[in-house]
Coordinates of C-alpha atoms in Angstrom, one line a residue:
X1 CA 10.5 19.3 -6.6
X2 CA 8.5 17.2 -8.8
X3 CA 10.1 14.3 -8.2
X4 CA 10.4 14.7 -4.8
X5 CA 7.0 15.3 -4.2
X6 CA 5.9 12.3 -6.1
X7 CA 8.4 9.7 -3.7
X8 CA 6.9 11.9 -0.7
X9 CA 3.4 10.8 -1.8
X10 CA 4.3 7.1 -1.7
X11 CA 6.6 7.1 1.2
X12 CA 3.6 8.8 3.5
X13 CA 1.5 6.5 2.4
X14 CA 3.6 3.5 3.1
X15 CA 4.4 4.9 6.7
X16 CA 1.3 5.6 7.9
X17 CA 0.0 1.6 6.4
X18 CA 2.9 0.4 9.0
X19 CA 1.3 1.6 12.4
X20 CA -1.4 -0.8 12.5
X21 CA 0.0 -3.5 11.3
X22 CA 2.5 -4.1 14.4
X23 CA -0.2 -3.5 17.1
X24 CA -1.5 -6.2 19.2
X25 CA -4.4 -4.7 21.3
X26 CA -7.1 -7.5 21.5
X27 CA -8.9 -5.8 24.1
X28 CA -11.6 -3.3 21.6
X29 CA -14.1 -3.4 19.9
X30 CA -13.5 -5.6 16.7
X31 CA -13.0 -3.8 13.4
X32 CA -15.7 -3.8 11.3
X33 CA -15.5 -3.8 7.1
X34 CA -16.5 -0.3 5.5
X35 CA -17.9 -0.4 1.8
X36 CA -13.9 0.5 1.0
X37 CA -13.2 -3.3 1.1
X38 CA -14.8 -6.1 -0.3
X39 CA -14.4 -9.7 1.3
X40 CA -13.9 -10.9 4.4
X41 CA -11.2 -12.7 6.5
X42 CA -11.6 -16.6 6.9
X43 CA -9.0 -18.9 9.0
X44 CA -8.8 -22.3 8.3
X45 CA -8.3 -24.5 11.0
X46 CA -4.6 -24.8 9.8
X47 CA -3.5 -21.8 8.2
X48 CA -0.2 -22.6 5.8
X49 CA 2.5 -20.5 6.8
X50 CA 3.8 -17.6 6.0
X51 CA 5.6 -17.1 2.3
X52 CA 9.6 -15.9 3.4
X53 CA 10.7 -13.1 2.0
X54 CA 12.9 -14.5 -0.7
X55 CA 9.8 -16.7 -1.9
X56 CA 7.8 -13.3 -2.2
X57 CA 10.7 -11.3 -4.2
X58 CA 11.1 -14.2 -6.8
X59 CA 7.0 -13.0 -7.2
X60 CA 7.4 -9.2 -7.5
X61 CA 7.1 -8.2 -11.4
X62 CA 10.4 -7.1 -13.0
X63 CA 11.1 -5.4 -16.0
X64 CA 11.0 -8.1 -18.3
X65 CA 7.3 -8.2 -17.0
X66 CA 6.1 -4.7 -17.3
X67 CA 8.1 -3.9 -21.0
X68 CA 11.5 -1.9 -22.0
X69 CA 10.0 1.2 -20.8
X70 CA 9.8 0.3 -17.2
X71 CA 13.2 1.1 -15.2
X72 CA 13.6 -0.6 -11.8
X73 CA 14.1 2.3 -9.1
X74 CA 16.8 2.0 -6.1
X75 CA 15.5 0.8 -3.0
X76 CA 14.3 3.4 -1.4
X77 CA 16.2 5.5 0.9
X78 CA 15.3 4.5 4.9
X79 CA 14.0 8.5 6.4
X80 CA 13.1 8.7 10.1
X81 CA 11.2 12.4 9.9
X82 CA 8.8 13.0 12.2
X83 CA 5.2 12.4 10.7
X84 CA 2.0 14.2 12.4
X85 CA -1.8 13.7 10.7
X86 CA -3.7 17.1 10.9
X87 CA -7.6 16.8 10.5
X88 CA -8.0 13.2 10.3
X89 CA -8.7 12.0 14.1
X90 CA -8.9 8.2 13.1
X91 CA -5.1 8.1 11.4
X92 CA -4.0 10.1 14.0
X93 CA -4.9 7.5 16.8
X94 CA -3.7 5.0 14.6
X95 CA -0.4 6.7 14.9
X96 CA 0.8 8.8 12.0
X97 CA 4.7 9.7 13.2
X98 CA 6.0 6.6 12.0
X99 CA 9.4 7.2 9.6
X100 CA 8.7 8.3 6.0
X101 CA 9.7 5.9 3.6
X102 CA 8.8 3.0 5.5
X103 CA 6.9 0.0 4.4
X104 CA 4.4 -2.2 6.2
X105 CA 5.4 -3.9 9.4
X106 CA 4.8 -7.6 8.7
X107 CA 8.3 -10.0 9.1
X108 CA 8.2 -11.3 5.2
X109 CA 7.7 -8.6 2.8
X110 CA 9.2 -7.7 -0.7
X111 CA 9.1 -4.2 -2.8
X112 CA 9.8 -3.3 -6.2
X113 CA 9.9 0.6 -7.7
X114 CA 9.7 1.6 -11.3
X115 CA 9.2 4.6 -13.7
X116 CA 7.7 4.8 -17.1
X117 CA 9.5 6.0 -20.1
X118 CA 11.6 8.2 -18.4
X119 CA 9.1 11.0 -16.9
X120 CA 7.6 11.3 -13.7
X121 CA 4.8 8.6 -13.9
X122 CA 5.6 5.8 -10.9
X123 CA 5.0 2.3 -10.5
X124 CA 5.4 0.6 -7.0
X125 CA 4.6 -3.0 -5.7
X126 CA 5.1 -4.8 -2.5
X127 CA 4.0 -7.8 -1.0
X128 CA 3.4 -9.1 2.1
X129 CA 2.6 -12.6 4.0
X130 CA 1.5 -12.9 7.2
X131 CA -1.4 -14.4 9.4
X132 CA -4.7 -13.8 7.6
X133 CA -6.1 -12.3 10.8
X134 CA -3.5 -9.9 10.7
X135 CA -2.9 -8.5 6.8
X136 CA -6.6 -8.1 6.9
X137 CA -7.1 -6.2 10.1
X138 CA -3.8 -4.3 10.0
X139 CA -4.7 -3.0 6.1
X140 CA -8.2 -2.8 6.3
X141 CA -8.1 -0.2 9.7
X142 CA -5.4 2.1 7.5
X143 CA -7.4 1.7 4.0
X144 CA -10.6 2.6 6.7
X145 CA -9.5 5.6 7.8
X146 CA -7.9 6.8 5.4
X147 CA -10.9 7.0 3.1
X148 CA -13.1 8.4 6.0
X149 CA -11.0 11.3 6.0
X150 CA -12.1 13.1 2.2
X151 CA -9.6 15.7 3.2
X152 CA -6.7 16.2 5.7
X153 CA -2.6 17.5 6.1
X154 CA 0.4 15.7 6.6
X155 CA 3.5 17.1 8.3
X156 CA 6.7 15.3 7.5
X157 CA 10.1 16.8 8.5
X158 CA 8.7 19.8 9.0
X159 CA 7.2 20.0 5.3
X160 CA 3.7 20.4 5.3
X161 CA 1.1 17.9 2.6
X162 CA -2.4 18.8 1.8
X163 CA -3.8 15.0 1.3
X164 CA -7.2 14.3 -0.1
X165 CA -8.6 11.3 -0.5
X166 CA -11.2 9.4 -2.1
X167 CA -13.0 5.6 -1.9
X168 CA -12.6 3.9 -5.1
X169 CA -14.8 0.6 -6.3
X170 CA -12.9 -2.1 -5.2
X171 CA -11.2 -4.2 -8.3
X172 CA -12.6 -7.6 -9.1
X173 CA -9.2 -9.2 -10.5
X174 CA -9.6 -11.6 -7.5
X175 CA -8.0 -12.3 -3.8
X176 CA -10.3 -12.4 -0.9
X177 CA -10.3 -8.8 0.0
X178 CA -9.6 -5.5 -1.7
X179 CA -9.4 -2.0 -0.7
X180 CA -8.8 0.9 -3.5
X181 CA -8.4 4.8 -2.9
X182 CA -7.2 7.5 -5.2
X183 CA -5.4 10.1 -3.6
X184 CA -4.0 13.5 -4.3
X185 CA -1.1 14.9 -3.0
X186 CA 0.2 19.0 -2.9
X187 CA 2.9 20.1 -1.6
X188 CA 5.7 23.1 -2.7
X189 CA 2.5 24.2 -5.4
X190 CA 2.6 21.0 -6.8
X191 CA 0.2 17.9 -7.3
X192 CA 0.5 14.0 -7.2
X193 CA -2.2 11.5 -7.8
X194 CA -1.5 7.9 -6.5
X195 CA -4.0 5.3 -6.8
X196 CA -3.2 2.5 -4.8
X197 CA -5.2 -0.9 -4.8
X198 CA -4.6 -3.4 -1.9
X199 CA -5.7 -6.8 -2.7
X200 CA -5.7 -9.9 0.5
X201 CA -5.4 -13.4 -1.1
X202 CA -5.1 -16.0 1.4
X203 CA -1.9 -15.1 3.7
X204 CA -0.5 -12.9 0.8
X205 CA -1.1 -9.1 1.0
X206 CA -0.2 -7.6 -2.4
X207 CA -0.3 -3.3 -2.5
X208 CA 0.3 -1.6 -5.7
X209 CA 0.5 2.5 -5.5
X210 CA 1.4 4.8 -8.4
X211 CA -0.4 7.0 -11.1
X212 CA -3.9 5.2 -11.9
X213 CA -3.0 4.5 -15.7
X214 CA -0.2 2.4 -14.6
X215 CA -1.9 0.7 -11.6
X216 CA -4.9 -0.2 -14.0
X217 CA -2.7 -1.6 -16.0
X218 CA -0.7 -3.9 -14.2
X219 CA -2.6 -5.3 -11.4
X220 CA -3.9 -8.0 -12.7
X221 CA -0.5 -9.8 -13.9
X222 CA 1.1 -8.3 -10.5
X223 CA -1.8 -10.4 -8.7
X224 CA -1.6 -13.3 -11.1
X225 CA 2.8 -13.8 -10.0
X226 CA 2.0 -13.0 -6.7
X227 CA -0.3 -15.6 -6.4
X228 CA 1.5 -18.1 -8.9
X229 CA 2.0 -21.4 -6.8
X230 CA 5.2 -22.8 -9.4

């Protein structure tokens, strides 16, 4: 059960980061930053295109990166179970019945999974390239309301998650915006923590999630090759 709740944690998380992302309603109000993030968007007048997804796996970290005690995880499994948000209003209009397991919804993304030392301690990285426009206002909304809601329940496949969640200083490692949270999963009478730190530099959108010790410890050099230009 451990183990299961732990890939639950992420694989909520990841879903619910997807809604937003694919939505193209220009019509409200524009978002505003919360303290959660620091930066702010900019668009040159000729934004370079995006990185292709082959271009941003060749920049995940690997093994050889992170040490012999890091084992690369299987891809994880694609899970279509129904996901409802209980006692969080804002990620329940954001839509929170996207599939389990999924990752953000932006064309050119990469994703990498590890585990320390053989226990239950996780290590996860993706990256994303997209418009600047649209990493920062499809990540910022989620990363928003996610830590205006200190406390709220997620159902997925019928299995209910008590979620809370709480606004970390964001990290100063670099990029041009960053969102951090810490939150705490319990499900079956058991708890995960999962930090995750997003971090915005230019067109690339890197997200690392997984217990804080390891997330503290490998942001920077997971920044530093995502952003690597040879």
């Amino acid at each position: 059960m451990r183990v299961r709740v732990a890939t639950t944690a992420l694989g909520i998380t990841a879903a619910l980061l997807a809604v937003p992302a694919c939505s193209t309603d220009t019509t409200g109000p524009r978002h505003q930053p919360s303290s959660s993030r620091t930066g702010k968007p900019t668009e040159a007048a000729q934004e370079p295109a995006a990185l292709s997804s082959a271009t941003l796996e060749s920049r995940l970290l690997d093994p050889r990166d992170l040490g012999s005690s890091y084992l690369a995880k299987p891809e994880r499994p694609v899970q279509h179970d129904d996901v409802s948000v209980i006692g969080c209003p804002a990620l329940s209009e954001l839509g929170g019945d996207a599939a389990t397991g999924g990752t953000l919804a932006f064309p050119h993304k990469a994703q990498a999974d590890f585990t320390f030392g053989g226990s239950s301690s996780e290590f996860s990285e993706e990256l994303y390239s997209d418009s600047v426009k649209k990493l920062s206002n499809g990540v910022g909304r989620i990363f928003d309301a996610m830590a205006g809601c200190p406390a709220y329940q997620v159902v997925s496949g019928g299995t209910p998650v008590d979620v809370t969640s709480q606004k970390l200083p964001a990290p100063t490692v670099g990029g041009d915006e960053q969102w951090s949270l810490l939150l705490t999963f319990i499900a079956g009478g058991r708890s995960t923590v999962v930090k995750q730190t997003a971090i915005r530099d230019g067109n690339l959108l890197l997200i690392v999630s997984g217990s804080p010790a390891l997330v503290d410890r490998h942001l920077d050099k997971a920044l530093a090759k995502a952003t690597a230009t040879s």
